[in-house]
XYZ file of C-alpha atoms in Angstrom:
554
model
C 16.442 -20.258 7.099
C 14.644 -24.050 5.303
C 15.730 -23.616 2.163
C 12.493 -24.376 0.421
C 12.229 -24.392 -3.201
C 10.436 -21.261 -4.420
C 13.194 -19.109 -2.413
C 15.020 -18.272 -5.988
C 11.982 -18.252 -8.522
C 11.291 -16.027 -10.944
C 6.939 -14.934 -10.352
C 5.504 -13.733 -13.457
C 1.984 -12.884 -12.738
C -0.867 -13.219 -16.030
C -3.914 -11.471 -16.038
C -5.480 -14.093 -18.563
C -8.755 -12.103 -20.459
C -5.785 -10.042 -21.121
C -2.584 -12.657 -22.097
C -3.157 -13.727 -25.726
C -5.912 -14.358 -27.843
C -5.943 -18.299 -29.246
C -8.894 -18.597 -30.858
C -9.995 -14.416 -31.945
C -13.184 -13.811 -29.613
C -11.668 -11.101 -28.528
C -9.948 -12.822 -24.634
C -7.155 -14.683 -24.018
C -7.978 -17.799 -22.773
C -5.650 -20.915 -20.975
C -5.027 -22.118 -24.674
C -3.806 -18.762 -25.302
C -0.920 -18.983 -22.094
C 0.310 -22.361 -23.355
C 0.925 -20.825 -26.481
C 2.910 -18.193 -24.356
C 5.555 -20.842 -22.571
C 8.427 -20.593 -24.585
C 7.924 -17.122 -24.511
C 8.634 -16.363 -20.390
C 10.829 -19.493 -20.443
C 13.164 -18.359 -22.097
C 12.659 -14.510 -20.748
C 13.575 -16.840 -17.158
C 10.246 -17.454 -15.322
C 10.214 -19.961 -13.253
C 5.907 -19.829 -11.081
C 2.986 -17.943 -12.935
C 1.282 -17.133 -11.359
C -2.747 -16.754 -12.883
C -5.119 -14.376 -11.451
C -8.712 -16.411 -12.502
C -9.790 -18.118 -14.370
C -12.732 -20.252 -12.684
C -16.883 -19.308 -13.676
C -18.200 -16.978 -12.415
C -19.810 -13.389 -14.222
C -16.947 -11.385 -14.663
C -18.359 -8.645 -12.331
C -15.100 -8.050 -11.010
C -13.612 -9.605 -13.456
C -13.058 -12.953 -12.346
C -13.446 -12.040 -8.854
C -16.631 -12.954 -7.788
C -16.335 -16.941 -7.906
C -19.784 -19.354 -8.946
C -18.095 -22.311 -9.080
C -14.505 -22.811 -7.745
C -13.855 -26.565 -9.724
C -14.739 -25.499 -13.144
C -12.460 -22.600 -16.252
C -14.934 -20.539 -17.522
C -15.562 -21.359 -20.605
C -15.257 -18.477 -21.904
C -10.891 -19.243 -20.784
C -11.125 -22.300 -21.840
C -12.093 -26.447 -20.817
C -10.423 -27.842 -17.275
C -9.009 -30.305 -20.399
C -7.479 -26.750 -20.482
C -5.815 -26.106 -17.645
C -4.572 -30.204 -17.916
C -2.642 -29.038 -20.058
C -1.384 -25.803 -19.421
C 0.475 -27.860 -15.915
C 1.574 -30.421 -17.871
C 3.563 -28.214 -20.574
C 5.334 -26.687 -17.707
C 6.188 -28.860 -15.471
C 8.092 -29.859 -18.944
C 9.323 -26.535 -18.417
C 10.293 -26.945 -14.588
C 7.713 -24.254 -14.661
C 5.133 -23.635 -11.404
C 1.595 -23.121 -12.014
C -0.745 -21.071 -8.968
C -3.630 -20.420 -9.219
C -5.632 -17.498 -7.117
C -7.337 -18.342 -4.046
C -10.837 -15.907 -4.154
C -12.539 -17.019 -0.801
C -12.982 -13.835 1.538
C -16.153 -14.073 -0.990
C -17.215 -15.249 -3.821
C -20.441 -14.752 -6.879
C -23.432 -14.010 -5.724
C -23.994 -16.720 -8.666
C -22.574 -19.637 -6.724
C -24.804 -22.495 -5.955
C -24.257 -21.507 -1.918
C -25.272 -17.669 -2.432
C -28.292 -19.407 -4.488
C -29.356 -22.594 -2.254
C -28.567 -18.972 1.490
C -31.367 -16.947 -0.666
C -33.677 -20.633 -1.058
C -33.794 -21.052 2.944
C -32.117 -17.831 4.653
C -32.005 -20.256 7.813
C -30.423 -23.314 6.694
C -27.163 -24.270 5.739
C -26.066 -21.998 3.431
C -27.520 -19.639 4.909
C -24.627 -19.518 7.383
C -22.288 -19.942 4.200
C -22.667 -16.305 4.518
C -23.186 -12.700 7.179
C -27.004 -11.915 6.617
C -28.879 -9.970 9.519
C -32.956 -8.905 9.941
C -34.211 -6.292 7.383
C -35.004 -3.224 9.545
C -37.175 -0.108 8.021
C -34.882 2.960 7.345
C -31.953 1.367 9.053
C -28.356 -0.514 7.567
C -26.803 -3.096 10.197
C -24.509 -1.172 9.733
C -22.514 1.554 8.534
C -19.496 0.219 6.602
C -18.475 1.785 3.183
C -17.307 -1.633 0.899
C -14.590 -0.859 -1.625
C -16.252 0.378 -4.635
C -18.185 2.388 -2.904
C -22.091 2.314 -0.837
C -22.746 0.582 1.217
C -21.515 -3.548 2.354
C -25.543 -4.399 2.386
C -27.630 -5.498 -0.090
C -31.594 -7.011 0.594
C -31.159 -10.594 -0.149
C -33.019 -11.307 -2.939
C -36.726 -13.152 -2.159
C -36.605 -12.199 1.893
C -36.794 -10.006 4.267
C -33.623 -10.314 5.234
C -29.997 -8.578 3.925
C -26.436 -9.859 3.185
C -23.083 -8.490 3.561
C -20.588 -7.657 1.233
C -17.101 -6.018 1.464
C -16.054 -5.844 -2.111
C -19.492 -5.338 -5.125
C -22.604 -6.049 -4.597
C -22.107 -9.307 -6.605
C -19.583 -10.664 -3.916
C -21.495 -11.642 -1.134
C -18.774 -12.670 1.694
C -18.342 -16.413 2.790
C -19.063 -16.747 7.255
C -15.588 -18.079 8.713
C -16.560 -18.387 11.892
C -18.642 -21.424 10.088
C -16.813 -24.432 10.183
C -18.566 -26.300 7.283
C -17.669 -22.663 5.196
C -14.404 -24.057 6.138
C -13.575 -27.269 5.144
C -16.024 -26.434 1.797
C -13.207 -24.543 1.010
C -9.920 -26.634 2.097
C -11.460 -29.744 0.503
C -11.423 -27.453 -2.113
C -7.475 -26.500 -2.188
C -6.506 -29.437 -1.469
C -8.186 -30.752 -5.454
C -6.189 -27.993 -6.324
C -3.407 -29.496 -4.783
C -4.297 -32.469 -6.513
C -4.036 -31.534 -9.930
C -1.025 -30.511 -10.306
C -0.650 -26.595 -9.138
C 2.200 -25.786 -7.403
C -0.263 -23.639 -4.531
C -1.649 -19.698 -4.423
C -1.686 -15.508 -4.761
C -3.998 -15.185 -2.176
C -6.889 -13.449 -2.063
C -8.241 -10.346 0.003
C -7.561 -12.470 2.427
C -7.257 -9.976 5.864
C -11.050 -9.404 5.000
C -12.540 -12.770 6.370
C -12.370 -12.247 9.951
C -14.314 -9.356 10.766
C -14.582 -7.558 15.045
C -17.767 -9.066 16.311
C -19.981 -8.561 17.226
C -21.573 -6.047 14.330
C -20.661 -1.939 15.500
C -21.008 1.308 13.975
C -17.846 3.309 13.048
C -17.612 7.251 12.883
C -18.524 8.281 9.379
C -15.832 9.977 7.703
C -16.676 11.378 4.556
C -20.349 12.812 3.351
C -22.379 9.846 2.352
C -22.776 9.133 6.537
C -20.837 6.093 5.828
C -17.127 4.233 7.514
C -14.585 3.086 5.491
C -14.364 -0.663 6.023
C -10.509 -0.261 6.802
C -11.984 0.842 10.418
C -13.710 -2.593 11.265
C -10.549 -4.443 10.164
C -8.101 -2.012 12.309
C -10.239 -4.272 15.894
C -10.441 -7.536 13.994
C -9.427 -10.300 15.907
C -7.612 -13.680 16.228
C -7.653 -14.005 12.035
C -4.947 -16.562 12.998
C -6.898 -19.295 13.765
C -7.911 -19.618 10.702
C -5.236 -19.067 8.950
C -3.238 -21.838 10.641
C -6.042 -24.226 10.228
C -5.235 -23.507 6.398
C -2.282 -24.059 6.373
C -2.227 -27.385 8.214
C -4.739 -28.763 6.826
C -3.773 -27.214 2.782
C -0.729 -26.214 1.938
C 1.236 -27.482 4.783
C 0.704 -30.762 3.370
C 2.258 -30.274 -0.641
C 4.554 -28.277 0.728
C 3.008 -25.231 -1.806
C 4.272 -21.726 -2.581
C 1.689 -19.112 -1.130
C 1.941 -15.569 -1.342
C -0.772 -13.575 0.603
C -1.998 -10.459 -0.001
C -1.798 -8.739 3.271
C -2.924 -5.371 3.996
C -1.886 -4.072 7.729
C -0.111 -6.629 9.952
C 1.015 -5.995 12.263
C 4.632 -6.011 12.697
C 4.350 -8.510 15.414
C 2.305 -10.834 13.887
C 5.038 -10.780 11.036
C 6.838 -14.399 12.426
C 3.060 -15.416 12.313
C 2.461 -14.853 8.825
C 6.024 -14.946 6.754
C 8.086 -16.636 9.357
C 9.517 -19.955 9.700
C 5.947 -22.382 9.710
C 4.020 -19.210 9.527
C 0.622 -18.785 7.491
C 2.319 -18.457 4.142
C 5.173 -18.695 2.024
C 5.459 -15.417 1.085
C 3.479 -12.127 1.025
C 2.802 -9.153 -0.591
C 5.030 -5.362 -0.142
C 2.726 -3.245 -0.495
C 4.453 -0.424 1.225
C 5.008 1.715 -1.794
C 1.557 1.276 -3.836
C -0.377 2.784 -1.063
C 2.475 5.642 -0.542
C 0.366 9.148 -1.576
C -3.334 7.483 -1.204
C -5.913 9.581 0.447
C -9.136 8.260 2.716
C -10.533 11.782 0.066
C -10.411 9.486 -2.786
C -8.165 9.060 -6.161
C -8.766 12.409 -6.910
C -7.023 13.454 -3.710
C -4.445 11.161 -4.136
C -0.689 12.971 -4.020
C 2.233 11.660 -6.816
C 5.100 8.978 -4.229
C 8.201 10.901 -4.934
C 12.082 9.431 -5.827
C 12.436 9.957 -2.422
C 9.248 8.395 -0.712
C 9.579 5.617 -2.724
C 13.355 4.895 -1.640
C 11.358 5.191 1.809
C 8.855 2.883 0.937
C 11.069 -0.203 -0.050
C 13.795 0.467 2.961
C 11.053 0.825 5.512
C 9.267 -2.757 4.309
C 13.222 -4.636 3.632
C 13.690 -4.169 7.426
C 10.498 -4.512 9.200
C 10.954 -8.563 7.397
C 15.030 -8.392 7.997
C 15.318 -11.919 7.748
C 11.841 -13.255 9.499
C 10.615 -14.974 6.013
C 9.873 -13.318 1.696
C 8.865 -10.792 0.588
C 7.020 -10.885 -2.607
C 7.633 -7.366 -4.772
C 5.926 -5.985 -7.249
C 5.983 -2.892 -8.465
C 2.829 -3.259 -10.243
C 0.172 -5.728 -10.381
C -3.758 -6.447 -11.887
C -4.768 -4.039 -9.175
C -2.786 -1.133 -9.857
C -1.786 1.189 -12.682
C 1.154 0.606 -14.583
C 4.827 1.107 -12.231
C 6.967 2.930 -14.754
C 3.713 5.977 -15.087
C 3.585 5.688 -11.084
C 7.077 5.525 -9.982
C 8.617 7.707 -12.653
C 8.163 11.553 -12.153
C 6.238 12.934 -15.484
C 8.149 12.984 -18.272
C 11.042 11.288 -17.533
C 9.623 8.010 -18.548
C 12.261 6.252 -20.922
C 14.258 3.224 -21.339
C 16.874 3.388 -19.259
C 14.654 4.634 -16.632
C 12.393 1.704 -17.011
C 15.735 -0.074 -16.202
C 16.281 1.944 -12.767
C 13.557 0.674 -11.561
C 13.233 -2.424 -12.589
C 16.444 -2.926 -10.408
C 16.164 -1.387 -7.431
C 12.943 -3.268 -7.181
C 14.582 -7.134 -8.316
C 17.696 -7.341 -6.843
C 15.747 -6.295 -3.176
C 14.910 -9.229 -0.304
C 12.488 -11.495 -1.947
C 10.393 -13.083 -4.466
C 10.755 -10.746 -7.596
C 7.079 -10.959 -9.750
C 6.411 -9.063 -12.749
C 3.678 -8.320 -13.874
C 2.623 -9.616 -17.931
C 4.078 -6.069 -19.637
C 5.806 -4.721 -17.566
C 9.293 -6.729 -19.320
C 7.902 -4.488 -21.518
C 7.827 -1.849 -20.194
C 4.233 -1.262 -21.032
C 3.151 2.469 -19.835
C -0.756 3.813 -18.445
C -3.508 4.373 -21.257
C -4.715 7.087 -22.243
C -8.143 7.410 -21.236
C -10.478 10.131 -23.745
C -13.508 9.424 -21.691
C -14.971 7.007 -18.510
C -16.993 5.537 -21.114
C -14.303 4.092 -22.106
C -13.215 2.731 -18.532
C -14.687 -0.924 -18.114
C -13.223 -0.961 -13.967
C -15.582 -1.018 -11.487
C -12.608 0.948 -8.823
C -12.257 3.755 -10.999
C -15.898 4.160 -12.107
C -16.455 4.832 -8.301
C -13.801 7.133 -7.679
C -14.979 9.017 -11.010
C -18.463 9.258 -9.366
C -16.980 10.719 -5.734
C -13.754 13.035 -7.945
C -17.384 14.684 -9.361
C -18.865 14.429 -5.930
C -16.192 16.804 -4.577
C -17.008 18.639 -6.906
C -14.949 18.249 -9.296
C -15.141 17.980 -13.989
C -15.993 15.897 -15.890
C -12.885 16.233 -17.272
C -10.094 17.242 -14.194
C -12.210 13.704 -13.102
C -11.508 11.832 -15.481
C -7.686 12.910 -15.404
C -7.361 12.311 -11.624
C -8.425 8.622 -11.681
C -7.036 7.754 -15.407
C -4.520 7.914 -12.977
C -4.607 4.628 -10.750
C -7.423 2.487 -12.768
C -6.968 -0.990 -12.278
C -8.374 -0.736 -16.610
C -3.749 1.029 -17.291
C -2.725 -2.814 -16.288
C -5.631 -5.234 -17.641
C -4.580 -3.548 -21.232
C -3.613 -6.088 -23.689
C -0.313 -7.576 -22.985
C 1.142 -6.086 -26.364
C 2.940 -8.266 -28.563
C 4.004 -7.018 -31.995
C 2.715 -3.723 -33.687
C 0.330 -5.315 -35.693
C -3.011 -4.905 -36.022
C -4.439 -5.289 -32.184
C -0.945 -5.600 -31.299
C -1.396 -9.023 -32.125
C -3.026 -9.925 -28.687
C -5.659 -10.782 -30.665
C -7.484 -11.801 -34.734
C -10.787 -10.312 -33.470
C -12.023 -7.470 -31.557
C -10.160 -6.902 -27.603
C -11.929 -7.044 -24.875
C -11.106 -3.904 -23.881
C -9.345 -1.109 -25.759
C -5.189 -1.177 -26.502
C -2.693 1.166 -25.438
C -1.505 2.999 -28.860
C 2.022 2.879 -27.820
C 1.826 -0.912 -28.996
C 2.810 0.733 -32.267
C 6.648 1.587 -30.220
C 5.974 -0.532 -26.548
C 5.811 -4.424 -27.786
C 7.840 -7.803 -27.308
C 8.640 -8.464 -30.482
C 11.464 -5.886 -31.145
C 12.229 -6.417 -27.805
C 13.274 -10.209 -27.993
C 16.215 -9.738 -29.919
C 17.010 -5.813 -28.903
C 19.873 -6.608 -26.552
C 19.246 -2.840 -25.319
C 15.598 -3.369 -24.845
C 13.537 -3.452 -21.223
C 13.004 -7.080 -22.391
C 16.759 -7.958 -22.173
C 17.203 -6.446 -19.515
C 14.836 -7.627 -17.530
C 16.196 -10.728 -18.625
C 19.971 -9.591 -17.412
C 17.825 -9.814 -14.390
C 16.786 -12.606 -13.579
C 19.933 -14.464 -15.240
C 22.028 -12.647 -12.674
C 19.867 -14.059 -9.715
C 19.931 -17.029 -11.061
C 24.303 -16.880 -12.188
C 25.504 -19.833 -9.247
C 28.445 -17.361 -8.986
C 25.375 -14.684 -7.179
C 23.100 -17.193 -6.228
C 23.346 -17.241 -2.967
C 23.878 -13.895 -2.350
C 20.790 -12.455 -4.280
C 18.368 -15.349 -2.198
C 19.107 -15.580 1.516
C 22.626 -12.484 1.704
C 20.988 -8.651 4.016
C 20.355 -5.545 2.654
C 21.781 -3.102 4.149
C 20.847 1.179 2.900
C 23.802 3.074 1.920
C 23.580 6.875 2.405
C 19.992 6.934 3.003
C 20.269 11.112 2.634
C 21.554 11.501 -0.914
C 18.345 12.892 -2.578
C 17.250 10.887 -4.787
C 19.120 8.562 -5.313
C 18.487 4.853 -3.992
C 21.509 2.693 -3.219
C 21.652 -0.413 -0.998
C 24.339 -3.217 -0.460
C 23.329 -6.936 -0.377
C 25.231 -9.278 1.444
C 26.291 -13.488 1.924
C 29.387 -15.362 0.524
C 30.202 -11.361 -2.426
C 28.964 -7.840 -1.541
C 27.131 -6.217 -3.865
C 26.258 -2.441 -4.258
C 22.936 -1.286 -6.058
C 23.426 2.121 -6.962
C 20.166 4.033 -8.527
C 20.689 7.801 -9.445
C 16.532 8.700 -8.921
C 16.812 11.888 -11.680
C 18.059 13.511 -14.743
C 20.509 15.208 -13.059
C 23.899 13.207 -13.211
C 25.442 12.374 -8.750
C 28.250 11.261 -8.024
C 29.319 9.062 -4.815
C 32.019 8.479 -3.220
C 33.449 4.565 -2.436
C 35.283 3.575 -0.264
C 37.035 0.856 -1.532
C 37.343 -0.244 -5.438
C 35.154 -2.332 -6.878
C 35.681 -6.020 -8.495
C 33.070 -5.451 -11.385
C 30.054 -4.161 -12.659
C 27.354 -6.657 -13.173
C 24.899 -4.682 -15.196
C 24.213 -1.073 -16.490
C 21.885 0.299 -18.246
C 24.251 3.265 -19.884
C 26.906 2.573 -21.993
C 29.498 3.671 -19.924
C 30.360 4.657 -15.579
C 32.248 8.041 -15.356
C 34.481 7.437 -12.422
C 37.865 9.347 -11.537
C 39.465 7.399 -8.799
C 36.538 6.636 -5.815
C 34.160 9.123 -7.416
C 31.486 7.240 -8.969
C 29.456 9.594 -11.320
C 26.021 8.954 -12.520
C 24.724 9.685 -15.110
C 20.586 10.409 -14.882
C 18.754 7.680 -14.476
C 22.262 5.256 -14.154
C 21.545 2.295 -11.966
C 25.003 -0.106 -11.933
C 24.802 -3.435 -9.755
C 28.551 -3.568 -8.486
C 30.385 -6.733 -6.850
C 32.460 -5.071 -4.671
């Protein structure tokens, strides 16, 4: 494997709207990120991925871009962005932007011109179809519910949107559109950013010609995934994009990739892959239901272990996964992956170590390092996320009471991750001096950065230790490039694996409240990390307390 600058890095996702507000308007901003760079640098973070801060009407919280070349005034100015890039470089840190090019906003200039002249140049930047009386071009259901087709204002046509109706899909079959995308990517790379997280990219290739699929709900529509399963040839677009942009700048790219086929993995993240890395979503989709969130079930420790090991085995040493516990589209990981009632400082540390020591690039989402948890919702009126609102309607239509529907969707709501960052126990968690755009989790009084920074036993201090271990010259080669081999897979609620390279490390996590024993074939050399005060042992028998995790050098 050719070694790249990003292989040994640790990434941190910032959701700008909820990170830190510098001017008291209740919305996080780029100057706020600059003010917190030292916090991130001290933690040990290298790469900062910013969720979208381009101009946007925020129908989908910035994933509906109205101008790819400008910063939304809510978040600051382009001068602020230039300063963020410069200040990050001073600290040896790298900036990733979010690349949202499956769709744009209906307020983008391209779409406005398509409305004015659907037969002209910009009409072909989108998927437009003639409107027929009482008949849709296809019966596909959008990710946010309802048909993917919407009337094109002022015309007798309809346009395709696989997400929100204010997010018209861009027609990647059109080379002129692709040229505009590449031009923008190169513009940002010239400006000094180091790469991109690439949003919803699998959706850029549609199955042609368009057709209907078997309905899978009472609404008579069919999941968009049924169409995507039939789409072929996306590699032509992705390879062209890589060659025209990323490759020229040695940029780091991480793709939001779903449903890839095993034989395609080398094409996506191999030696000359379309991307540097792609996220592992194996765990996030486990327990899901085609009926909706209300029908989803809690992932078990055994399933979590199986999902992690399946993903690792699938990738092997072909390339690098980007490993996550949570992101802006998921509930808080500690609330999702730790059994209900067991969410403690100790179990949070266990989950952190089991994830962080996997082979791949570790991504931390803002507040994850503090062990931030899901927010309690008392009413659907408190919810901002459009996806949660749609899932609530789906649950109501399935016969759930309003109370049960709220309880069901609250577990998975994207708002759980979007509540403001908890900086201190002061009013509004010191996120803003104004009124926060989204309600805070009331537990900021006890879970916040100020309390944890100087506490050697805090969740944040444990993350800092994990990062330091990954960067330790004695172990870096093994942790970054070594193989991963599961062990004791049949032992219930125990997740353990070797990392083998220049050295041999053993990571063991007891994923339950009760003690568990394991037997080592040989004695260990030293304990590199332990979330308990002791490690009970008798000869080569180790007895792990509830939710204890240890990293051993053998």
